Coordinates of C-alpha atoms in Angstrom, one line a residue:
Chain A
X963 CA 0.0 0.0 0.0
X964 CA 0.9 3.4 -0.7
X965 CA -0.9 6.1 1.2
X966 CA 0.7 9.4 1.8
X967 CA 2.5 9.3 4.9
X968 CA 0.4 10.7 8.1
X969 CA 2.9 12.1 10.0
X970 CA 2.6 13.8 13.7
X971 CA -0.2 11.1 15.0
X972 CA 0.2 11.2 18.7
X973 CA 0.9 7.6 19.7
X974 CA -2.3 5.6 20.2
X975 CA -2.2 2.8 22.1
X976 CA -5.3 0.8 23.1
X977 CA -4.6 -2.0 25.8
X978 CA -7.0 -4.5 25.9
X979 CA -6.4 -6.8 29.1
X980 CA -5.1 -10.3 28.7
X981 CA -6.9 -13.1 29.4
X982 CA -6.9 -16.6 27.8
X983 CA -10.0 -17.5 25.8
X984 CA -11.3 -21.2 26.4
X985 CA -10.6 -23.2 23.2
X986 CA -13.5 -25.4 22.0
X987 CA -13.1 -27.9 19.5
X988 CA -13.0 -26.7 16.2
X989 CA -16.2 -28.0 14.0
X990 CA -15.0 -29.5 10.4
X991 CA -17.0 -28.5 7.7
X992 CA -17.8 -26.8 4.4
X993 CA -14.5 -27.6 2.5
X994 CA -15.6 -29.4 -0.1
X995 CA -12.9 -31.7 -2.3
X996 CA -15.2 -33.4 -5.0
X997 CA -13.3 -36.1 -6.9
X998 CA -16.0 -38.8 -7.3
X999 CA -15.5 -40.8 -10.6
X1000 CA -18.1 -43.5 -10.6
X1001 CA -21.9 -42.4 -11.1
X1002 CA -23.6 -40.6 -8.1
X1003 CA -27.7 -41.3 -7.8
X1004 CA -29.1 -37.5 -6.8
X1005 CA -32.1 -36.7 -5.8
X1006 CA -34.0 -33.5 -6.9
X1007 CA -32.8 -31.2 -4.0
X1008 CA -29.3 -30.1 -2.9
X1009 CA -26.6 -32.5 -2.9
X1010 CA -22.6 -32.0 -2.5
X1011 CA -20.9 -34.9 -3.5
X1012 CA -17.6 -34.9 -1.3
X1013 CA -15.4 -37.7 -0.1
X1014 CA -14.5 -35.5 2.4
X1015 CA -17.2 -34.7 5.5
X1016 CA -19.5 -31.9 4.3
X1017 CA -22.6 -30.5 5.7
X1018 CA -24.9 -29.6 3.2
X1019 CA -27.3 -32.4 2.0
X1020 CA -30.0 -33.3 4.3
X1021 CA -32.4 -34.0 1.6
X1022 CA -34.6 -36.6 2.0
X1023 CA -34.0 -39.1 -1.2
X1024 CA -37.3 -38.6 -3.6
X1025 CA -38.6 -42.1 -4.8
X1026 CA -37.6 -41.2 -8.5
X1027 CA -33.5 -41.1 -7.9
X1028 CA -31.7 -40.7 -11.5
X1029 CA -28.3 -41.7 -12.2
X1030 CA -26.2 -38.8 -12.9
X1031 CA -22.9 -40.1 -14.8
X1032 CA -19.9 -38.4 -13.5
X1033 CA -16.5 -38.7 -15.4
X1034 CA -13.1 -39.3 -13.9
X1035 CA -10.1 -36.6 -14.4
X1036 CA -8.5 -37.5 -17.9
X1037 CA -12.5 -37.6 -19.6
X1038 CA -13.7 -34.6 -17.7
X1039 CA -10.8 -32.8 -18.4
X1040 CA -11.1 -33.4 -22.0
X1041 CA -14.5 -32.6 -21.9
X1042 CA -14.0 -29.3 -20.5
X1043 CA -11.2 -28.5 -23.4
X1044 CA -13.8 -28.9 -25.2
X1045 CA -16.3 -27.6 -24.1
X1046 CA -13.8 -24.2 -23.8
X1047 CA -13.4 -24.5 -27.5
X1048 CA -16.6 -25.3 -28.5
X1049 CA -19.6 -24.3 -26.0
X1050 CA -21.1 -27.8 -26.3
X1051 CA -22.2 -27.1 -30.0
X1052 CA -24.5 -23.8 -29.4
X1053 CA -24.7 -20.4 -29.7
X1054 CA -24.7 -18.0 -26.5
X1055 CA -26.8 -17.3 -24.8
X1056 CA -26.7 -21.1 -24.4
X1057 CA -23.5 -22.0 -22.5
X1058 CA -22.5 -25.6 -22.0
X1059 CA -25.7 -26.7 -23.6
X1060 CA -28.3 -25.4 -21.3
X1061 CA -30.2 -22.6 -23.0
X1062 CA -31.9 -20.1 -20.7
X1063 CA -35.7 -20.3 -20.3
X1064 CA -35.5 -23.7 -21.9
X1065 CA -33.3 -26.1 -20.2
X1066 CA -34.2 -27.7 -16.9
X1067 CA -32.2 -28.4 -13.4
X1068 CA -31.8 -32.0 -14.7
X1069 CA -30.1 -30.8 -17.7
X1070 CA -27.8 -28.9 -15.3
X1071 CA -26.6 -31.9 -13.2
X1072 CA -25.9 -33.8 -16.2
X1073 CA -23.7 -31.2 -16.7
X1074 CA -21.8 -30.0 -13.8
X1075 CA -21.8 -33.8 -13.0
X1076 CA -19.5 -34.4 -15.5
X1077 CA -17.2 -31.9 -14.4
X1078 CA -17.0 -32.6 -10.7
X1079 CA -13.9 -34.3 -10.5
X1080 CA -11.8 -30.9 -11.7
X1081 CA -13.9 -29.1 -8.8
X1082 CA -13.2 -28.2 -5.4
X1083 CA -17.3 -28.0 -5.1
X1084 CA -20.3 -28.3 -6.7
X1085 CA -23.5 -27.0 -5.3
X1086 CA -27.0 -28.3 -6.6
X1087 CA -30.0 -27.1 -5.8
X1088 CA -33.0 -27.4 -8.1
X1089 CA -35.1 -24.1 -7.3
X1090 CA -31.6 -21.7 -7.3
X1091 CA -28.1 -21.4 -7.7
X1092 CA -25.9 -24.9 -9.3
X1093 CA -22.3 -24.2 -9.6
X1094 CA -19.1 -25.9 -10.4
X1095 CA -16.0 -24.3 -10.7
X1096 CA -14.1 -27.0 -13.2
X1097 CA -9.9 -25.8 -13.2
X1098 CA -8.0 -27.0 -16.1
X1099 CA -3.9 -26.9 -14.4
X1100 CA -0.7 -26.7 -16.6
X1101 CA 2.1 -26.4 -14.1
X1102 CA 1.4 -23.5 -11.9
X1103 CA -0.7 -21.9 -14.5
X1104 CA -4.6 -22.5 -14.1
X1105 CA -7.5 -22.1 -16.1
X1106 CA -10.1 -21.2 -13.3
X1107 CA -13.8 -21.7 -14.5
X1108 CA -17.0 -20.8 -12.4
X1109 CA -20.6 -21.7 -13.7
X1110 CA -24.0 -20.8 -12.3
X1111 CA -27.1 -21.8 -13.7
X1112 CA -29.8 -20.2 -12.0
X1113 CA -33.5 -22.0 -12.2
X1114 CA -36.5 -20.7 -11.1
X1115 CA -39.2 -22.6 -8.9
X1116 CA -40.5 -24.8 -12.2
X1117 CA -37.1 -25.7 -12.4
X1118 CA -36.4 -24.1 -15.4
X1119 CA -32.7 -22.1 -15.6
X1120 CA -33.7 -18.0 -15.9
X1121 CA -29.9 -17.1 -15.5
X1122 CA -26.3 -18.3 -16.0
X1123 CA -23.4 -16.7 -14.8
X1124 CA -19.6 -17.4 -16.2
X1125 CA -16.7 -17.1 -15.5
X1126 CA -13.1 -17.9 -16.8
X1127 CA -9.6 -16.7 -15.8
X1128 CA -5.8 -17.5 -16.1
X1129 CA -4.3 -17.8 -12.9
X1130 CA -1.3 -18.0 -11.4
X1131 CA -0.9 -20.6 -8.3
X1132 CA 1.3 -18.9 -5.4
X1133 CA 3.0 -21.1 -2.8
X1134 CA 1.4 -18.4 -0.5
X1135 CA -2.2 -20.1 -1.3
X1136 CA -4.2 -17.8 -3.5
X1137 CA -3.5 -16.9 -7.4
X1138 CA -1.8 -13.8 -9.5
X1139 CA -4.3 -12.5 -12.4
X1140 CA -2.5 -13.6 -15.7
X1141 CA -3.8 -11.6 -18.8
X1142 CA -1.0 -12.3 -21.1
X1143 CA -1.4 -15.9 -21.2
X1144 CA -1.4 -17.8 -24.8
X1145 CA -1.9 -21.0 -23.4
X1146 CA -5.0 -19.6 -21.9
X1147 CA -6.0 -17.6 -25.0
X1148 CA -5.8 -20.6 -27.1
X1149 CA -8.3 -22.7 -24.9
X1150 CA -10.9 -20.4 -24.1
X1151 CA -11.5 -20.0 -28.3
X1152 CA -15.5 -20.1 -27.9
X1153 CA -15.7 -16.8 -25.8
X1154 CA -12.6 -15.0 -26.8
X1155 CA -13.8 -11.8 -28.0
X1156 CA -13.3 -12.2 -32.0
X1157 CA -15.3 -15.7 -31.8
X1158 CA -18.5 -13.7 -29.7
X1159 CA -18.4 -10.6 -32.2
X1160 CA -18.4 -13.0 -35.2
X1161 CA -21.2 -14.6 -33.4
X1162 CA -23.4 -12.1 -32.5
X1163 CA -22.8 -9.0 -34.9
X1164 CA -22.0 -5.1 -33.6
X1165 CA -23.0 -5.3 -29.9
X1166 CA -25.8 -2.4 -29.0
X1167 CA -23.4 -0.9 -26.1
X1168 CA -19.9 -1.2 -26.1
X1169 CA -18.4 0.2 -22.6
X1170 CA -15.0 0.6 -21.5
X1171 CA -14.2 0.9 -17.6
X1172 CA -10.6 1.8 -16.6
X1173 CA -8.6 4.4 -13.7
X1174 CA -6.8 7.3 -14.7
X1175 CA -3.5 6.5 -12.9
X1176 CA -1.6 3.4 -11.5
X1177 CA -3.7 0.9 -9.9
X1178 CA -2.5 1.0 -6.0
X1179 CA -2.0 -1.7 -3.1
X1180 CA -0.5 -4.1 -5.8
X1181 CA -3.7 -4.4 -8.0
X1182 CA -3.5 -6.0 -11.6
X1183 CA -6.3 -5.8 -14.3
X1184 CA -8.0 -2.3 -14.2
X1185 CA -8.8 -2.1 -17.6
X1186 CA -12.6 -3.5 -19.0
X1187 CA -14.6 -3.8 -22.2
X1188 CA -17.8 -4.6 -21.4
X1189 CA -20.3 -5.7 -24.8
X1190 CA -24.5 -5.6 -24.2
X1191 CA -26.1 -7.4 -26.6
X1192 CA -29.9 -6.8 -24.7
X1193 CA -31.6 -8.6 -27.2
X1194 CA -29.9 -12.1 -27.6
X1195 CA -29.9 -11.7 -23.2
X1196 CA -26.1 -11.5 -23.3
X1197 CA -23.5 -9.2 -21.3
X1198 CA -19.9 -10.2 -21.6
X1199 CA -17.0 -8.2 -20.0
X1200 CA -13.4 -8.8 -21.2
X1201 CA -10.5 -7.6 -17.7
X1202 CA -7.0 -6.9 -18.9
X1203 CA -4.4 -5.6 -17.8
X1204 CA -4.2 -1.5 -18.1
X1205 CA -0.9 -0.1 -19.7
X1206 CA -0.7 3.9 -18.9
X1207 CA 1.1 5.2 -22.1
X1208 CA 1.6 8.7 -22.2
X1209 CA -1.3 10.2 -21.3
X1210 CA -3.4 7.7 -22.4
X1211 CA -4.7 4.1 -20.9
X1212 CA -4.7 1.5 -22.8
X1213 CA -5.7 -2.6 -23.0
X1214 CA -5.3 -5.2 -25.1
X1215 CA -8.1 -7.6 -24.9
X1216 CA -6.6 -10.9 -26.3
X1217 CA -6.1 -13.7 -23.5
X1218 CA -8.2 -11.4 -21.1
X1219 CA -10.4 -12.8 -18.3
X1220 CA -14.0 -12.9 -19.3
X1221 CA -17.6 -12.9 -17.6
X1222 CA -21.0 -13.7 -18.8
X1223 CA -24.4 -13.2 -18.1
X1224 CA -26.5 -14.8 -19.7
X1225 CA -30.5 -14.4 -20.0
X1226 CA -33.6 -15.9 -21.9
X1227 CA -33.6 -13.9 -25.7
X1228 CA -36.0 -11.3 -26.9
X1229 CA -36.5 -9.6 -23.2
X1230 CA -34.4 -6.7 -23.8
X1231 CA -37.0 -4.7 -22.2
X1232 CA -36.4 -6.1 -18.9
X1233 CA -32.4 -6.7 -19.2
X1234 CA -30.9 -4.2 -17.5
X1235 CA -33.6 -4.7 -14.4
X1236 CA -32.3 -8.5 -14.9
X1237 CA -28.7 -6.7 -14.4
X1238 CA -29.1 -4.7 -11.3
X1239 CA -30.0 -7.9 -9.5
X1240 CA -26.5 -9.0 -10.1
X1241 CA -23.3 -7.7 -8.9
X1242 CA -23.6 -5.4 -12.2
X1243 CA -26.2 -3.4 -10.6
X1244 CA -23.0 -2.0 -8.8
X1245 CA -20.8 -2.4 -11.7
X1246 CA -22.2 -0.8 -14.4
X1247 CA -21.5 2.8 -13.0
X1248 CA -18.1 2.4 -13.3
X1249 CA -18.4 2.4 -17.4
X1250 CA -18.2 4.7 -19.9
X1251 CA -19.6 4.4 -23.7
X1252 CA -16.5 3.9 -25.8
X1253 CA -17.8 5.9 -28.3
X1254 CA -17.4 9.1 -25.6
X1255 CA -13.6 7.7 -24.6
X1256 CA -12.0 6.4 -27.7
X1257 CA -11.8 7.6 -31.1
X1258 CA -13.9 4.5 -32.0
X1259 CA -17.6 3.8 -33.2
X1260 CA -18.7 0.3 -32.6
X1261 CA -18.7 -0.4 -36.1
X1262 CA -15.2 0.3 -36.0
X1263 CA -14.5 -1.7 -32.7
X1264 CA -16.3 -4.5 -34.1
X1265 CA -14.2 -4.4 -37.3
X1266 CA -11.1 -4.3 -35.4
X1267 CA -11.5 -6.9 -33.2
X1268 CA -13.7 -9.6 -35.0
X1269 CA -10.7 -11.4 -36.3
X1270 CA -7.2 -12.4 -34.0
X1271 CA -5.7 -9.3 -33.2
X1272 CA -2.7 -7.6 -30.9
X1273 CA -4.5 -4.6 -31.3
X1274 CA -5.7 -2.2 -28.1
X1275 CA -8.2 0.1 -27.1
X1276 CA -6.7 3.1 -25.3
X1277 CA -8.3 5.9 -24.3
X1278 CA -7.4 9.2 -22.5
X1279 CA -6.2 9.3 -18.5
X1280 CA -7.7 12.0 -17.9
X1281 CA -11.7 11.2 -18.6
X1282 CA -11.2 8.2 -15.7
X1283 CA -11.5 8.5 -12.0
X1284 CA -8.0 6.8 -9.9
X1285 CA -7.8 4.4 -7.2
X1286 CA -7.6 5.9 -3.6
X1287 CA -4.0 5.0 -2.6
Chain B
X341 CA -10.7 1.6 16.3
X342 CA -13.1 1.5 19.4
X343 CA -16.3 0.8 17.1
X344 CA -14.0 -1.9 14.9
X345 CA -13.0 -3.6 18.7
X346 CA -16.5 -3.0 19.4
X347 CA -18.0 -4.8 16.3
X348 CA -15.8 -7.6 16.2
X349 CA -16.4 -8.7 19.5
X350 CA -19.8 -8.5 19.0
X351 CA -19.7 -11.7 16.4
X352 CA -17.3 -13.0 18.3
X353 CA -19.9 -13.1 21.7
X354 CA -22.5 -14.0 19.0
X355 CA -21.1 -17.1 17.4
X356 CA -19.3 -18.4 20.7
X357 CA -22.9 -18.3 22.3
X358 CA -21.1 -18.2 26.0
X359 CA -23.0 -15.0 27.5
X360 CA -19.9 -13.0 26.9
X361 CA -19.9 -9.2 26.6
X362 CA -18.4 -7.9 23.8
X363 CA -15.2 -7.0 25.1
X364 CA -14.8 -10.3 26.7
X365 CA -15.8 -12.2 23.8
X366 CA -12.8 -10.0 22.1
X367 CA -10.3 -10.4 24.7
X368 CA -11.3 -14.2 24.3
X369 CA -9.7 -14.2 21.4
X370 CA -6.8 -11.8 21.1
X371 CA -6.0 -11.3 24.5
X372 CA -3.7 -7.9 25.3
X373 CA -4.4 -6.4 21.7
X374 CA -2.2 -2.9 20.9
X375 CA -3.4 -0.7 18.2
X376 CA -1.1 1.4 17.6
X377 CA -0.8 4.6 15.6
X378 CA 2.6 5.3 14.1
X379 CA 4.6 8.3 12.1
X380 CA 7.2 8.6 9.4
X381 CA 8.4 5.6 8.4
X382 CA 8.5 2.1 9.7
X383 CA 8.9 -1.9 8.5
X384 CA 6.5 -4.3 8.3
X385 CA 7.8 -8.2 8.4
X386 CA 11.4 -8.6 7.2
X387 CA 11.5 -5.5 5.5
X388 CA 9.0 -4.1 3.7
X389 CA 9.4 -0.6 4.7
X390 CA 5.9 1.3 5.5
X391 CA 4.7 4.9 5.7
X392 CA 1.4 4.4 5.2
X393 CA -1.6 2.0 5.7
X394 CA -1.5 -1.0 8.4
X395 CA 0.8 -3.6 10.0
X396 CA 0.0 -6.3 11.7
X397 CA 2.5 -7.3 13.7
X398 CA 1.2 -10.4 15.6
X399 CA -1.9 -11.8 16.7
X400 CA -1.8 -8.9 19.5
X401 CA 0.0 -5.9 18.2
X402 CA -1.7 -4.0 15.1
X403 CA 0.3 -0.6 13.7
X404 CA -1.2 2.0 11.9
X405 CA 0.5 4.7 9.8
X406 CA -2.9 5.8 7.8
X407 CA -6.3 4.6 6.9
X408 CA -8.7 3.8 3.8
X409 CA -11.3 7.1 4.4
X410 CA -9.1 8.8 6.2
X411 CA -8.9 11.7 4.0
X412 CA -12.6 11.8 3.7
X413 CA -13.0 11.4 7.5
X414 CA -15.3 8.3 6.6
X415 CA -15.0 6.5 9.7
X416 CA -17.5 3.8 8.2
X417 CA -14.5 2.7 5.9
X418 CA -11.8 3.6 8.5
X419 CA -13.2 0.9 10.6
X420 CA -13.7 -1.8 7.7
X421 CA -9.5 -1.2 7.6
X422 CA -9.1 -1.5 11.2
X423 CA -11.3 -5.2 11.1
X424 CA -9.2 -6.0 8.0
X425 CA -6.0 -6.1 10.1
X426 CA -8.2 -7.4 12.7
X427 CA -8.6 -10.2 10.3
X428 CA -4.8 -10.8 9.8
X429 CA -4.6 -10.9 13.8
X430 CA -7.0 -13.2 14.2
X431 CA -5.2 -15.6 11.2
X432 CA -2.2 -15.6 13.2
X433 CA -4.1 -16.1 15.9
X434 CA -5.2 -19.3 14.4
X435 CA -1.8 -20.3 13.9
X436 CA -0.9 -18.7 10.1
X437 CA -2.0 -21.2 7.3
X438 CA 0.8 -22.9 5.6
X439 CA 0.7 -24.1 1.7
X440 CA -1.1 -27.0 0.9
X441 CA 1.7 -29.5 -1.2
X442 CA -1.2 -31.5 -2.4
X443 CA -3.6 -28.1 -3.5
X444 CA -1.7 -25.5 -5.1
X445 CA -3.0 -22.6 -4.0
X446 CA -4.6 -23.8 -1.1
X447 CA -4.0 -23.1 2.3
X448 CA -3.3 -25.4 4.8
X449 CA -5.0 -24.3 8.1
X450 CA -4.5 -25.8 11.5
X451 CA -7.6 -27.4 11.7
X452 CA -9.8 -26.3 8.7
X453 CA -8.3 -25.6 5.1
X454 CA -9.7 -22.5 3.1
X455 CA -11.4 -23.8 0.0
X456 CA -9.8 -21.9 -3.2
X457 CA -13.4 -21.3 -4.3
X458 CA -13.6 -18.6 -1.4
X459 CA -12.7 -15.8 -4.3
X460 CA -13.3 -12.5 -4.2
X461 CA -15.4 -11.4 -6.4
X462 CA -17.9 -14.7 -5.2
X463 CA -17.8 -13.5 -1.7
X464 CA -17.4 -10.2 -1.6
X465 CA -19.0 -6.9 -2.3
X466 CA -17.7 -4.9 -5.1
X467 CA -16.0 -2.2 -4.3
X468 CA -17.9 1.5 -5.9
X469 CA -15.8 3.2 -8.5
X470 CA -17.5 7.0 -8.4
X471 CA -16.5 10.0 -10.2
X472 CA -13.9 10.7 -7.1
X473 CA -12.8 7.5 -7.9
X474 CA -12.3 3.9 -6.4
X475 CA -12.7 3.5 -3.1
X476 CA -11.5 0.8 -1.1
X477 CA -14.2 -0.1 1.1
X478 CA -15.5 -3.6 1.7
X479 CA -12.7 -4.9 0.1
X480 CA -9.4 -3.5 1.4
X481 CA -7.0 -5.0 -0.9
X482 CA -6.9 -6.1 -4.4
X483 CA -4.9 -9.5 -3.6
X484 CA -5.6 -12.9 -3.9
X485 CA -3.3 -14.4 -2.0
X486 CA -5.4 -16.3 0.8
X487 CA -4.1 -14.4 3.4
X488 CA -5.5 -10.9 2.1
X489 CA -9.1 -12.6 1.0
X490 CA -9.1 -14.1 4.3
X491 CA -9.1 -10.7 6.1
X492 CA -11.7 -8.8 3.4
X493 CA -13.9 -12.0 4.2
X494 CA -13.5 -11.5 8.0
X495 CA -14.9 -7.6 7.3
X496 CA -18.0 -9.3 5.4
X497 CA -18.2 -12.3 8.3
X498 CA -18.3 -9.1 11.2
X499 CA -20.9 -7.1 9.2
X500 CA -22.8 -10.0 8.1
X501 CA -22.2 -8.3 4.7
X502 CA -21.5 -10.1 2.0
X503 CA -22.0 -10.5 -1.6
X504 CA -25.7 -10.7 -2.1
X505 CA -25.7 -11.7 -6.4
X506 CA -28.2 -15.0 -5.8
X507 CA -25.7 -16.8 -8.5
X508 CA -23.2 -16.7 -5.5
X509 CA -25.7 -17.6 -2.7
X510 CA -24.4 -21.4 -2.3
X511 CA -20.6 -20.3 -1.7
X512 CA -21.2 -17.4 0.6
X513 CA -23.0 -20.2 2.7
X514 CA -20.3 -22.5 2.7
X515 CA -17.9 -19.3 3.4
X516 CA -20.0 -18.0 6.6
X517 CA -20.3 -21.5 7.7
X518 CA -16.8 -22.1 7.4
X519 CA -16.5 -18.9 8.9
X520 CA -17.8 -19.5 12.1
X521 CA -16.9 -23.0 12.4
X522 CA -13.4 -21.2 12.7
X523 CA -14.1 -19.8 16.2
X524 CA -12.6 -20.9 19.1

């Protein structure tokens, strides 16, 4: 961290008298290590599958249990890759196969089923939130994926939220952002950004998000380009790393981080309300039109960036706000 | 630093369920804690040398050279960067995690590892980016080493304030209960 040095502060010292607090047993629970490869009956409400203890099914088995096949390591790893490169053979807004106002909870397990084994946990719950967070490792370098599929009380999925990152494993525990990753860039080939412009046309809104100075306290990233296509029910937001050049700010978007949400099509009248439910609703106000801070149009930007590229967006310093120290 | 003392032995008294006051409940866990505000320059650890922002020291002693808000005189975010190093004390308390050989990037606790899937944009609320610019308020710090999540979760676990995105609803369970499952 680098704040400005406070200087003159009297000494303040607070004194709290010592005494020994009892220790009580520590309760185990929540970690969740999933790495089941033979096929796991489920029942319709939330199950973790874990060889290690966990605490979250308490569901009472329904009388119509259904095999859902999960793979071990090598196959669901593969599956992934492919997956990555592919979407599962459809077009966002479906993601992985499951289309938004169309596929069902059970199409969900089948999925994340599959994937369990490259998960620390998997959550299922038929009326809410089913994640998995599938990592694909190559050395200390890790493709970090996180799904949601969101269903609704019919059991139909309303919402899916993605995520995929390159990260760098620390000894420390915890990751480094990579953005400059080719490894990563050349696996995530389905939702890199020249793959979702061909795909779905000029976006309606193009925004850019960035700082107007160096990121502080050690930050990486800083630099978003956020697409809105309201119509098809999609939102998907490129991070890279900010470069300050000059007077400008610029990134680069190849092998950047990306996030999706993901919506039913043909709603766009209620997309943004669908937004401000989500994290996004806090987002958003951090982004600019890149029309208003870039020399680009999005005819341009779509142009540029529809085919493989090196080529940035940059944008000038001083129209962005900086990071408190 | 009295209302971040204050609010983190109030979770404290509340998950340990003993009938302790607050300060009890805090003293429980840290026993003699010094906060301690500090000029010029200093070092934090080996030698990272420090002239502004927070140190902490040990599981007792906490020193201070500046805080997030302090230039605004926002004492709601001046005590969200007190319970941050709070946090770290309370880790060491613990006994500071070690690497995990057989997870990469997973800590090895004492008695209860931290899941990698405790990220922060899962558990955390977003920090607002105004026209004044970013403020660093529920989260502290940018990191994601397990160390620096750990204390931005421990500001969320004290407030009971965490990200509220329903796509993230199952993890922020498994991160309170983990949470409180940590407390002695």
């Amino acid at each position: 961290m680098k704040l400005k040095t406070i200087a003159g502060y009297s000494c303040l010292m607070l004194f709290i008298v010592f005494s020994s607090g009892c220790m009580q047993e520590r309760v185990r629970n929540v970690t969740v290590l999933a790495s089941i490869t033979s096929s796991v009956a489920l029942s319709s409400v939330t199950a973790v599958p874990s060889l290690t203890s966990s605490p979250v099914n308490t569901a009472t088995p329904t009388p119509t249990m259904t095999a859902i096949p999960t793979l071990p390591a090598e196959k669901a790893r593969a599956r992934l890759l492919d997956l990555l490169a592919l979407n599962g053979g459809c077009r966002l807004p479906c993601l992985w196969g499951i289309t938004p106002g169309k596929s069902s909870y059970q199409d969900v397990q089948v999925v994340l089923m599959a994937l369990s084994s490259l998960s620390y946990s998997l959550h299922l719950n038929p009326s809410g939130s089913s994640d998995v967070t599938p990592r694909l490792a190559e050395g200390d370098l890790e493709i970090y994926n996180r799904v949601a599929f969101l269903s609704d009380p019919n059991e139909t999925v309303y919402r899916v939220a993605y995520n995929v990152e390159a990260h760098k494993l620390l000894q420390e525990g915890g990751y480094l952002d990579i953005f400059d990753s080719e490894f990563f860039g050349e696996r995530i080939g389905s939702y890199a950004l020249p793959h979702i412009l061909s795909e779905q046309g000029v976006p309606l809104s193009i925004m850019i998000s960035t700082y107007g100075g160096p990121l502080s306290r050690g930050g990486t990233g800083g630099f978003d380009i956020l697409l809105l296509y309201p119509d098809q029910g999609i939102l998907v937001n490129y991070t890279t790393q900010m470069q300050l050049s000059g007077t400008n700010v610029r990134g680069c978007p190849s092998n950047a981080h990306v996030e999706m949400e993901l919506y039913p099509p043909g709603n766009s009248e209620s997309f943004y309300d669908l937004l401000n439910q989500t994290d996004w609703g806090a987002k958003l106000s951090a982004y600019q039109p890149l029309e208003q801070v870039t020399s680009m149009s999005s005819e341009e930007f779509y142009e540029t960036f529809r085919q493989p590229t090196d080529n940035c967006v940059e944008t000038s310093a001083k129209l962005w706000p900086t990071q408190e120290p | 630093m009295v209302e971040a003392v204050e609010k983190v032995g109030m979770i404290f008294a509340s998950i340990r369920g003993l009938g302790e006051s607050t300060s009890q409940a805090f003293k429980a866990i840290y026993g003699r804690m010094t906060l301690q505000w500090e000029g010029g320059a200093g070092t934090c650890g080996d030698s990272t040398n420090v002239t502004s922002g927070g140190c902490t020291d040990s599981a007792q002693k906490i020193r201070f050279w500046s805080l997030s808000g302090h230039g605004q005189n926002d004492v709601n975010r001046m005590t969200k960067n007190v319970i941050h190093e709070l946090g770290h004390a309370y880790d060491n308390a613990l006994a500071y995690p070690e690497p995990n050989p057989q997870h990469p990037g997973q800590m090895r606790r004492p008695d209860q590892d931290m899941s990698p899937d405790f990220t922060r944009n899962i558990l955390l609320r977003p920090n607002v980016t105004t026209e004044l610019g970013q403020r660093w308020d529920w989260q502290q710090s940018p990191d994601n080493t397990s160390n620096e999540i750990f204390a931005d979760m421990f500001i969320a676990w004290t407030y009971n304030a965490w990200n509220n995105d329903p796509a993230n609803a199952t993890s922020v369970g498994d991160a309170q209960n983990w949470m409180n499952g940590l407390v002695p």
